[in-house]
mmCIF file of C-alpha atoms in Angstrom:
data_model
loop_
_atom_site.group_PDB
_atom_site.id
_atom_site.type_symbol
_atom_site.label_atom_id
_atom_site.label_comp_id
_atom_site.label_asym_id
_atom_site.label_seq_id
_atom_site.Cartn_x
_atom_site.Cartn_y
_atom_site.Cartn_z
ATOM 1 C CA MET A 19 -22.616 -74.239 -25.798
ATOM 2 C CA SER A 20 -20.743 -76.325 -28.405
ATOM 3 C CA ARG A 21 -22.245 -78.429 -31.231
ATOM 4 C CA VAL A 22 -20.489 -80.205 -34.421
ATOM 5 C CA ALA A 23 -23.787 -80.786 -36.985
ATOM 6 C CA PHE A 24 -4.022 -63.541 -43.349
ATOM 7 C CA LEU A 25 2.269 -51.158 -45.346
ATOM 8 C CA ARG A 26 0.893 -48.504 -45.221
ATOM 9 C CA PRO A 27 0.928 -45.528 -42.569
ATOM 10 C CA PHE A 28 -1.050 -45.461 -39.809
ATOM 11 C CA ARG A 29 -4.158 -43.703 -40.355
ATOM 12 C CA ALA A 30 -6.769 -42.638 -38.033
ATOM 13 C CA PRO A 31 -10.256 -44.538 -38.168
ATOM 14 C CA LEU A 32 -11.786 -43.903 -41.645
ATOM 15 C CA VAL A 33 -15.504 -44.050 -42.156
ATOM 16 C CA ARG A 34 -16.532 -43.750 -45.999
ATOM 17 C CA LYS A 35 -20.110 -44.165 -46.406
ATOM 18 C CA HIS A 36 -22.061 -44.327 -49.736
ATOM 19 C CA PRO A 37 -26.062 -43.997 -49.410
ATOM 20 C CA VAL A 38 -27.943 -46.958 -50.891
ATOM 21 C CA ALA A 39 -30.048 -44.642 -52.902
ATOM 22 C CA SER A 40 -27.287 -43.607 -55.083
ATOM 23 C CA PHE A 41 -26.992 -47.148 -56.244
ATOM 24 C CA GLY A 42 -30.601 -48.132 -56.353
ATOM 25 C CA PRO A 43 -31.933 -51.658 -55.271
ATOM 26 C CA PHE A 44 -30.524 -54.956 -56.161
ATOM 27 C CA ARG A 45 -31.014 -55.992 -59.650
ATOM 28 C CA ASN A 46 -29.081 -57.834 -62.280
ATOM 29 C CA PHE A 47 -26.986 -55.659 -64.572
ATOM 30 C CA SER A 48 -26.724 -58.318 -67.446
ATOM 31 C CA SER A 49 -29.132 -60.302 -69.072
ATOM 32 C CA ASP A 50 -26.454 -63.246 -69.713
ATOM 33 C CA PRO A 51 -24.231 -63.948 -66.599
ATOM 34 C CA SER A 52 -23.331 -67.560 -68.016
ATOM 35 C CA TYR A 53 -19.761 -66.244 -68.334
ATOM 36 C CA LEU A 54 -19.501 -66.546 -64.288
ATOM 37 C CA GLY A 55 -20.077 -70.160 -64.281
ATOM 38 C CA ASP A 56 -22.059 -71.344 -61.568
ATOM 39 C CA ALA A 57 -20.768 -68.483 -59.330
ATOM 40 C CA LEU A 58 -24.460 -67.107 -58.905
ATOM 41 C CA SER A 59 -26.190 -70.782 -59.019
ATOM 42 C CA THR A 60 -28.590 -71.128 -56.295
ATOM 43 C CA ASP A 61 -30.557 -74.246 -57.911
ATOM 44 C CA GLY A 62 -28.925 -76.737 -55.646
ATOM 45 C CA SER A 63 -26.363 -77.977 -58.218
ATOM 46 C CA ILE A 64 -23.549 -76.883 -56.123
ATOM 47 C CA GLU A 65 -22.801 -79.811 -53.619
ATOM 48 C CA THR A 66 -22.845 -78.569 -49.923
ATOM 49 C CA VAL A 67 -21.700 -79.955 -46.919
ATOM 50 C CA PRO A 68 -23.228 -79.510 -43.093
ATOM 51 C CA LEU A 69 -21.139 -77.135 -41.344
ATOM 52 C CA ALA A 70 -19.469 -77.877 -37.503
ATOM 53 C CA TYR A 71 -20.244 -74.813 -35.367
ATOM 54 C CA ASP A 72 -19.975 -73.706 -31.900
ATOM 55 C CA THR A 73 -22.917 -71.702 -30.329
ATOM 56 C CA HIS A 74 -22.381 -68.961 -27.904
ATOM 57 C CA LEU A 75 -25.763 -68.144 -26.433
ATOM 58 C CA ALA A 76 -27.237 -64.635 -25.722
ATOM 59 C CA ASP A 77 -27.626 -63.524 -22.046
ATOM 60 C CA SER A 78 -31.419 -63.427 -22.208
ATOM 61 C CA GLU A 79 -34.426 -65.313 -23.757
ATOM 62 C CA ALA A 80 -35.240 -61.852 -25.901
ATOM 63 C CA GLY A 81 -31.617 -62.058 -26.984
ATOM 64 C CA SER A 82 -32.235 -65.303 -28.618
ATOM 65 C CA LYS A 83 -34.708 -63.766 -30.983
ATOM 66 C CA LYS A 84 -32.493 -61.115 -32.220
ATOM 67 C CA SER A 85 -30.630 -61.136 -35.331
ATOM 68 C CA PRO A 86 -27.823 -63.973 -34.748
ATOM 69 C CA ILE A 87 -24.345 -63.225 -35.476
ATOM 70 C CA LEU A 88 -22.427 -65.753 -37.758
ATOM 71 C CA ILE A 89 -18.389 -65.600 -37.688
ATOM 72 C CA LEU A 90 -16.375 -67.265 -40.442
ATOM 73 C CA HIS A 91 -12.936 -67.928 -40.310
ATOM 74 C CA GLY A 92 -9.720 -67.254 -42.600
ATOM 75 C CA LEU A 93 -7.445 -70.021 -44.294
ATOM 76 C CA PHE A 94 -6.092 -72.623 -42.163
ATOM 77 C CA GLY A 95 -8.427 -71.254 -39.501
ATOM 78 C CA SER A 96 -11.504 -72.700 -37.568
ATOM 79 C CA LYS A 97 -14.366 -71.927 -35.345
ATOM 80 C CA THR A 98 -12.385 -71.880 -32.399
ATOM 81 C CA ASN A 99 -10.391 -68.796 -33.565
ATOM 82 C CA SER A 100 -13.133 -66.538 -32.663
ATOM 83 C CA ARG A 101 -14.312 -68.207 -29.618
ATOM 84 C CA THR A 102 -13.203 -65.169 -27.234
ATOM 85 C CA VAL A 103 -14.656 -62.499 -29.277
ATOM 86 C CA ALA A 104 -17.860 -64.337 -29.849
ATOM 87 C CA LYS A 105 -18.573 -64.660 -26.175
ATOM 88 C CA GLU A 106 -18.085 -61.144 -25.794
ATOM 89 C CA LEU A 107 -20.367 -60.070 -28.687
ATOM 90 C CA ALA A 108 -22.879 -62.533 -27.534
ATOM 91 C CA SER A 109 -22.977 -60.914 -24.009
ATOM 92 C CA LYS A 110 -22.500 -56.969 -25.157
ATOM 93 C CA LEU A 111 -25.292 -57.450 -27.861
ATOM 94 C CA ASP A 112 -27.374 -60.066 -26.161
ATOM 95 C CA ARG A 113 -27.693 -62.638 -29.266
ATOM 96 C CA ASN A 114 -26.596 -65.915 -30.078
ATOM 97 C CA VAL A 115 -23.506 -66.011 -31.811
ATOM 98 C CA PHE A 116 -22.405 -68.724 -34.319
ATOM 99 C CA CYS A 117 -18.601 -69.653 -35.016
ATOM 100 C CA LEU A 118 -18.711 -72.005 -38.221
ATOM 101 C CA ASP A 119 -16.033 -74.439 -39.382
ATOM 102 C CA LEU A 120 -15.679 -73.885 -43.353
ATOM 103 C CA ARG A 121 -15.686 -77.025 -45.558
ATOM 104 C CA ASN A 122 -12.037 -78.849 -45.484
ATOM 105 C CA PHE A 123 -11.385 -76.937 -42.238
ATOM 106 C CA GLY A 124 -11.878 -78.007 -38.482
ATOM 107 C CA GLN A 125 -14.474 -80.363 -37.888
ATOM 108 C CA SER A 126 -16.324 -79.798 -41.234
ATOM 109 C CA PRO A 127 -16.447 -82.423 -43.826
ATOM 110 C CA HIS A 128 -13.937 -82.341 -46.628
ATOM 111 C CA ASN A 129 -14.844 -81.774 -50.188
ATOM 112 C CA GLN A 130 -13.021 -81.547 -53.279
ATOM 113 C CA ARG A 131 -14.240 -78.375 -54.409
ATOM 114 C CA LEU A 132 -12.685 -75.394 -52.431
ATOM 115 C CA ASP A 133 -13.838 -71.970 -53.915
ATOM 116 C CA TYR A 134 -16.158 -69.130 -52.664
ATOM 117 C CA PRO A 135 -19.452 -70.236 -54.496
ATOM 118 C CA ALA A 136 -19.092 -73.389 -52.911
ATOM 119 C CA LEU A 137 -17.955 -71.909 -49.502
ATOM 120 C CA SER A 138 -21.024 -69.739 -49.613
ATOM 121 C CA ALA A 139 -23.358 -72.441 -50.569
ATOM 122 C CA ASP A 140 -22.421 -74.389 -47.195
ATOM 123 C CA VAL A 141 -23.206 -71.145 -45.276
ATOM 124 C CA GLU A 142 -26.761 -70.683 -47.144
ATOM 125 C CA ARG A 143 -27.631 -74.131 -46.343
ATOM 126 C CA PHE A 144 -26.518 -73.365 -42.865
ATOM 127 C CA ILE A 145 -28.773 -70.095 -42.494
ATOM 128 C CA ILE A 146 -31.674 -71.730 -44.288
ATOM 129 C CA GLU A 147 -31.800 -74.978 -42.036
ATOM 130 C CA SER A 148 -31.124 -72.837 -39.021
ATOM 131 C CA ASP A 149 -34.583 -71.216 -39.651
ATOM 132 C CA PHE A 150 -33.563 -68.035 -37.535
ATOM 133 C CA ALA A 151 -36.243 -65.752 -36.181
ATOM 134 C CA GLN A 152 -34.357 -62.812 -37.984
ATOM 135 C CA LYS A 153 -31.812 -62.303 -40.734
ATOM 136 C CA PRO A 154 -28.014 -62.938 -39.445
ATOM 137 C CA ILE A 155 -25.207 -60.487 -39.270
ATOM 138 C CA LEU A 156 -22.278 -62.003 -40.907
ATOM 139 C CA ILE A 157 -18.613 -61.233 -39.988
ATOM 140 C CA GLY A 158 -15.932 -62.946 -41.879
ATOM 141 C CA HIS A 159 -11.918 -62.452 -41.739
ATOM 142 C CA SER A 160 -10.054 -63.074 -45.110
ATOM 143 C CA MET A 161 -11.494 -66.108 -46.919
ATOM 144 C CA GLY A 162 -14.200 -65.963 -44.751
ATOM 145 C CA ALA A 163 -14.792 -62.220 -45.748
ATOM 146 C CA LYS A 164 -14.714 -63.055 -49.032
ATOM 147 C CA THR A 165 -17.124 -66.176 -48.271
ATOM 148 C CA ILE A 166 -19.892 -63.597 -46.646
ATOM 149 C CA MET A 167 -19.677 -61.087 -49.680
ATOM 150 C CA ALA A 168 -20.215 -64.017 -52.183
ATOM 151 C CA LEU A 169 -23.314 -64.961 -50.166
ATOM 152 C CA ALA A 170 -24.650 -61.618 -50.512
ATOM 153 C CA LEU A 171 -24.459 -61.335 -54.074
ATOM 154 C CA ARG A 172 -25.615 -64.937 -54.234
ATOM 155 C CA GLN A 173 -28.508 -64.918 -51.828
ATOM 156 C CA PRO A 174 -29.467 -61.288 -51.142
ATOM 157 C CA ASP A 175 -32.239 -61.983 -48.772
ATOM 158 C CA LEU A 176 -30.509 -64.053 -46.673
ATOM 159 C CA PRO A 177 -28.226 -61.370 -44.806
ATOM 160 C CA LYS A 178 -29.011 -58.426 -42.643
ATOM 161 C CA MET A 179 -25.634 -56.640 -42.210
ATOM 162 C CA LEU A 180 -22.037 -57.764 -43.295
ATOM 163 C CA ILE A 181 -18.721 -57.047 -41.747
ATOM 164 C CA PRO A 182 -15.752 -58.197 -43.851
ATOM 165 C CA VAL A 183 -12.373 -58.188 -41.974
ATOM 166 C CA ASP A 184 -9.187 -57.394 -43.824
ATOM 167 C CA ASN A 185 -10.302 -58.820 -47.352
ATOM 168 C CA ALA A 186 -12.134 -56.771 -50.271
ATOM 169 C CA PRO A 187 -14.139 -58.258 -53.530
ATOM 170 C CA VAL A 188 -11.209 -58.059 -55.889
ATOM 171 C CA ASP A 189 -9.410 -60.823 -57.689
ATOM 172 C CA LEU A 190 -5.529 -61.082 -56.537
ATOM 173 C CA SER A 191 -4.918 -64.536 -57.904
ATOM 174 C CA SER A 192 -3.020 -62.840 -60.761
ATOM 175 C CA SER A 193 -0.846 -60.243 -58.089
ATOM 176 C CA SER A 194 2.792 -61.492 -57.677
ATOM 177 C CA GLY A 195 3.483 -63.508 -54.591
ATOM 178 C CA SER A 196 -0.316 -63.619 -53.717
ATOM 179 C CA ASN A 197 -0.162 -67.259 -52.993
ATOM 180 C CA SER A 198 3.364 -68.102 -52.482
ATOM 181 C CA GLY A 199 3.642 -67.683 -48.775
ATOM 182 C CA PHE A 200 0.305 -70.237 -48.288
ATOM 183 C CA ILE A 201 1.537 -72.709 -50.457
ATOM 184 C CA LYS A 202 4.868 -72.757 -48.865
ATOM 185 C CA TYR A 203 3.127 -73.548 -45.605
ATOM 186 C CA VAL A 204 1.343 -76.405 -47.392
ATOM 187 C CA ASN A 205 4.427 -77.894 -48.661
ATOM 188 C CA GLN A 206 6.152 -77.524 -45.476
ATOM 189 C CA LEU A 207 3.226 -79.257 -43.561
ATOM 190 C CA ARG A 208 3.414 -82.049 -46.126
ATOM 191 C CA LEU A 209 6.850 -82.550 -45.908
ATOM 192 C CA SER A 210 6.765 -82.873 -42.229
ATOM 193 C CA LEU A 211 3.548 -85.100 -41.996
ATOM 194 C CA GLU A 212 3.806 -87.367 -45.630
ATOM 195 C CA LYS A 213 7.767 -87.565 -46.410
ATOM 196 C CA TYR A 214 9.439 -87.238 -42.719
ATOM 197 C CA LYS A 215 6.575 -88.478 -40.657
ATOM 198 C CA TYR A 216 7.316 -86.649 -37.732
ATOM 199 C CA THR A 217 6.134 -87.491 -34.336
ATOM 200 C CA ASN A 218 7.394 -84.484 -32.364
ATOM 201 C CA ILE A 219 5.523 -81.269 -33.129
ATOM 202 C CA LYS A 220 8.549 -79.305 -32.542
ATOM 203 C CA ASP A 221 10.143 -80.914 -35.750
ATOM 204 C CA VAL A 222 7.037 -79.486 -37.791
ATOM 205 C CA ASP A 223 7.700 -76.179 -36.438
ATOM 206 C CA ALA A 224 11.340 -76.215 -37.249
ATOM 207 C CA GLN A 225 10.126 -77.051 -40.834
ATOM 208 C CA LEU A 226 7.881 -74.327 -40.758
ATOM 209 C CA ALA A 227 10.300 -71.859 -39.396
ATOM 210 C CA LYS A 228 12.245 -72.209 -42.877
ATOM 211 C CA VAL A 229 9.229 -70.280 -44.562
ATOM 212 C CA GLU A 230 7.620 -68.491 -41.854
ATOM 213 C CA PRO A 231 9.660 -66.578 -39.196
ATOM 214 C CA SER A 232 6.702 -65.518 -36.921
ATOM 215 C CA LEU A 233 6.437 -67.874 -33.972
ATOM 216 C CA PRO A 234 2.656 -66.755 -33.825
ATOM 217 C CA VAL A 235 1.797 -67.599 -37.170
ATOM 218 C CA ARG A 236 3.416 -70.957 -36.964
ATOM 219 C CA GLN A 237 1.578 -71.452 -33.539
ATOM 220 C CA PHE A 238 -1.686 -70.895 -35.681
ATOM 221 C CA LEU A 239 -0.692 -73.172 -38.587
ATOM 222 C CA LEU A 240 -0.075 -76.017 -36.030
ATOM 223 C CA THR A 241 -3.471 -75.926 -34.831
ATOM 224 C CA ASN A 242 -4.625 -77.888 -37.832
ATOM 225 C CA LEU A 243 -2.494 -80.899 -36.772
ATOM 226 C CA ASN A 244 -3.499 -83.851 -34.676
ATOM 227 C CA ARG A 245 -0.468 -84.616 -32.309
ATOM 228 C CA GLY A 246 -1.857 -88.092 -31.032
ATOM 229 C CA LYS A 247 0.039 -90.127 -28.318
ATOM 230 C CA LYS A 248 3.652 -90.078 -27.916
ATOM 231 C CA ASN A 249 5.660 -91.482 -30.771
ATOM 232 C CA ASP A 250 2.431 -91.579 -33.088
ATOM 233 C CA VAL A 251 2.885 -90.017 -36.514
ATOM 234 C CA ILE A 252 1.382 -86.429 -36.542
ATOM 235 C CA THR A 253 -1.707 -86.234 -38.924
ATOM 236 C CA SER A 254 -2.998 -83.280 -40.675
ATOM 237 C CA LYS A 255 -6.892 -82.326 -39.488
ATOM 238 C CA ILE A 256 -7.051 -80.526 -43.111
ATOM 239 C CA PRO A 257 -7.130 -82.066 -46.525
ATOM 240 C CA LEU A 258 -3.450 -80.383 -47.343
ATOM 241 C CA ASP A 259 -3.849 -81.737 -51.087
ATOM 242 C CA ILE A 260 -7.089 -80.183 -51.670
ATOM 243 C CA VAL A 261 -6.169 -76.839 -50.030
ATOM 244 C CA GLY A 262 -2.768 -76.777 -51.600
ATOM 245 C CA GLU A 263 -4.442 -77.280 -54.947
ATOM 246 C CA ALA A 264 -6.984 -74.451 -54.279
ATOM 247 C CA ILE A 265 -4.073 -72.273 -53.517
ATOM 248 C CA VAL A 266 -2.146 -72.830 -56.531
ATOM 249 C CA LYS A 267 -5.178 -72.536 -58.611
ATOM 250 C CA GLY A 268 -5.847 -69.225 -57.217
ATOM 251 C CA LYS A 269 -9.439 -70.002 -56.002
ATOM 252 C CA ILE A 270 -8.765 -68.391 -52.420
ATOM 253 C CA SER A 271 -7.414 -65.317 -53.666
ATOM 254 C CA SER A 272 -9.996 -65.086 -56.613
ATOM 255 C CA TRP A 273 -13.132 -63.270 -56.845
ATOM 256 C CA PRO A 274 -15.459 -64.899 -59.411
ATOM 257 C CA PHE A 275 -17.991 -62.097 -59.601
ATOM 258 C CA ASP A 276 -18.896 -58.982 -61.297
ATOM 259 C CA SER A 277 -20.398 -56.010 -60.279
ATOM 260 C CA ASN A 278 -21.997 -55.439 -63.585
ATOM 261 C CA VAL A 279 -24.029 -58.211 -63.004
ATOM 262 C CA SER A 280 -24.932 -58.414 -59.174
ATOM 263 C CA ARG A 281 -24.618 -55.679 -56.378
ATOM 264 C CA TRP A 282 -25.826 -55.869 -52.966
ATOM 265 C CA SER A 283 -27.715 -52.836 -51.163
ATOM 266 C CA GLN A 284 -30.184 -54.608 -48.788
ATOM 267 C CA GLY A 285 -28.194 -53.741 -46.137
ATOM 268 C CA PRO A 286 -25.299 -51.933 -44.368
ATOM 269 C CA VAL A 287 -21.497 -53.380 -45.006
ATOM 270 C CA MET A 288 -18.664 -52.369 -42.550
ATOM 271 C CA PHE A 289 -15.092 -53.314 -43.734
ATOM 272 C CA ILE A 290 -12.371 -53.351 -41.256
ATOM 273 C CA ARG A 291 -8.883 -53.542 -42.015
ATOM 274 C CA GLY A 292 -5.459 -53.680 -40.592
ATOM 275 C CA THR A 293 -3.313 -50.396 -41.448
ATOM 276 C CA GLU A 294 -0.462 -52.868 -41.435
ATOM 277 C CA SER A 295 -1.905 -55.290 -44.080
ATOM 278 C CA ASN A 296 -1.787 -54.674 -47.556
ATOM 279 C CA TYR A 297 -5.037 -56.713 -48.169
ATOM 280 C CA VAL A 298 -7.563 -53.526 -48.552
ATOM 281 C CA PRO A 299 -5.639 -50.709 -49.799
ATOM 282 C CA ASP A 300 -7.143 -47.199 -50.826
ATOM 283 C CA GLU A 301 -6.876 -47.878 -54.432
ATOM 284 C CA ILE A 302 -9.404 -50.478 -54.275
ATOM 285 C CA ILE A 303 -12.032 -48.896 -52.308
ATOM 286 C CA PRO A 304 -13.822 -47.795 -55.537
ATOM 287 C CA GLU A 305 -14.331 -51.473 -56.339
ATOM 288 C CA ILE A 306 -15.841 -52.058 -52.967
ATOM 289 C CA GLY A 307 -18.600 -49.387 -53.916
ATOM 290 C CA LYS A 308 -19.478 -51.177 -56.935
ATOM 291 C CA TYR A 309 -20.197 -54.222 -55.087
ATOM 292 C CA PHE A 310 -21.766 -52.835 -51.775
ATOM 293 C CA PRO A 311 -22.968 -49.249 -52.243
ATOM 294 C CA ASP A 312 -24.023 -48.914 -48.373
ATOM 295 C CA PHE A 313 -20.458 -49.355 -47.012
ATOM 296 C CA GLU A 314 -18.201 -47.737 -44.447
ATOM 297 C CA ILE A 315 -14.403 -48.568 -43.668
ATOM 298 C CA ARG A 316 -12.933 -48.866 -40.251
ATOM 299 C CA ASP A 317 -9.423 -48.919 -39.557
ATOM 300 C CA VAL A 318 -7.455 -50.756 -36.800
ATOM 301 C CA LYS A 319 -3.872 -50.506 -36.094
ATOM 302 C CA SER A 320 -2.905 -54.194 -36.892
ATOM 303 C CA GLY A 321 -1.476 -56.622 -39.218
ATOM 304 C CA HIS A 322 -3.658 -58.990 -41.191
ATOM 305 C CA TRP A 323 -5.033 -61.089 -38.261
ATOM 306 C CA VAL A 324 -6.773 -58.128 -36.982
ATOM 307 C CA ILE A 325 -9.184 -60.074 -34.475
ATOM 308 C CA SER A 326 -6.630 -62.085 -32.833
ATOM 309 C CA GLU A 327 -4.371 -59.024 -32.575
ATOM 310 C CA LYS A 328 -6.648 -56.400 -31.564
ATOM 311 C CA PRO A 329 -9.840 -58.150 -30.127
ATOM 312 C CA LYS A 330 -10.841 -55.290 -28.072
ATOM 313 C CA GLU A 331 -10.861 -52.877 -30.968
ATOM 314 C CA PHE A 332 -12.742 -55.428 -33.202
ATOM 315 C CA VAL A 333 -15.453 -55.965 -30.599
ATOM 316 C CA ASP A 334 -16.104 -52.358 -29.871
ATOM 317 C CA LEU A 335 -16.427 -51.480 -33.712
ATOM 318 C CA VAL A 336 -18.715 -54.300 -34.051
ATOM 319 C CA VAL A 337 -20.900 -53.361 -31.210
ATOM 320 C CA GLU A 338 -20.885 -49.809 -32.364
ATOM 321 C CA PHE A 339 -21.811 -50.537 -35.886
ATOM 322 C CA VAL A 340 -24.655 -53.304 -35.429
ATOM 323 C CA GLU A 341 -26.451 -51.064 -32.545
ATOM 324 C CA ARG A 342 -26.055 -47.996 -34.744
ATOM 325 C CA LYS A 343 -27.595 -49.789 -37.937
ATOM 326 C CA GLU A 344 -30.127 -51.577 -35.956
ATOM 327 C CA ASP A 345 -31.526 -48.489 -34.547
ATOM 328 C CA GLU A 346 -31.791 -47.000 -38.238
ATOM 329 C CA LEU A 347 -33.162 -50.185 -39.479
#
């Protein structure tokens, strides 16, 4: 049922757990968090947009009353990326699964602001307006991972569990090369569509190949384009100017929160990371614990695109985690 409304040696699967009790309940650690701007603002001052989504229904009527799962995509992604795993999760966990298009991606509305407070605020609106029978379980990949973590810090009573996939609560905006690959994608796409006005998708692919040798990655990027009819100029589904500006300004690689101000300990968190990716290195694990004390980490032998590269391993990890934690709660 569908509705519209991105090296280290292989390690064995790793679990690191930190009991909630050692950090205490959620609370503010600073009396004046104003230096964070509106990162934690939930008074409606952040303009939100209604998100497009696909629904994958539970197998039973009873399942529709369980905690639903929300899946959020990463940069240049959309709700269609998770369709296959969403169907499996809906069946294996017998509950509704919602795949969302974040603002400026897929079929969701475009908005000039593209940062984690705004991305999170949209999802918060979706959850509140959906009026679920139980708190949802949030899954997010890369940009989507930071979005669900931001949501838990901004609206701690909304989620039941978090499953961030190959990203962590750290600011990478000053890291050398952290944005270079993504902005190259935007630049090549804009050249193809705005300057050369290509009508053949093969020409766009050839332009992308100048900066991205991986065919699967290029094919993924090309899903953001409207091919139209023969001889029609190819157009972009997403606002490349807005996305490009957000990348250049470090909005996607940033993390505008402070563990001295807010932590989330209302529920369990499972970080899934790719062993061939460098997004969640061992040295930042202490930072994870500062924000999310009740966490564990699971490793999958994959690159950054964990869900698409190893869908079976991903689904198995999610099913085991959700079933185990629901039994404990």
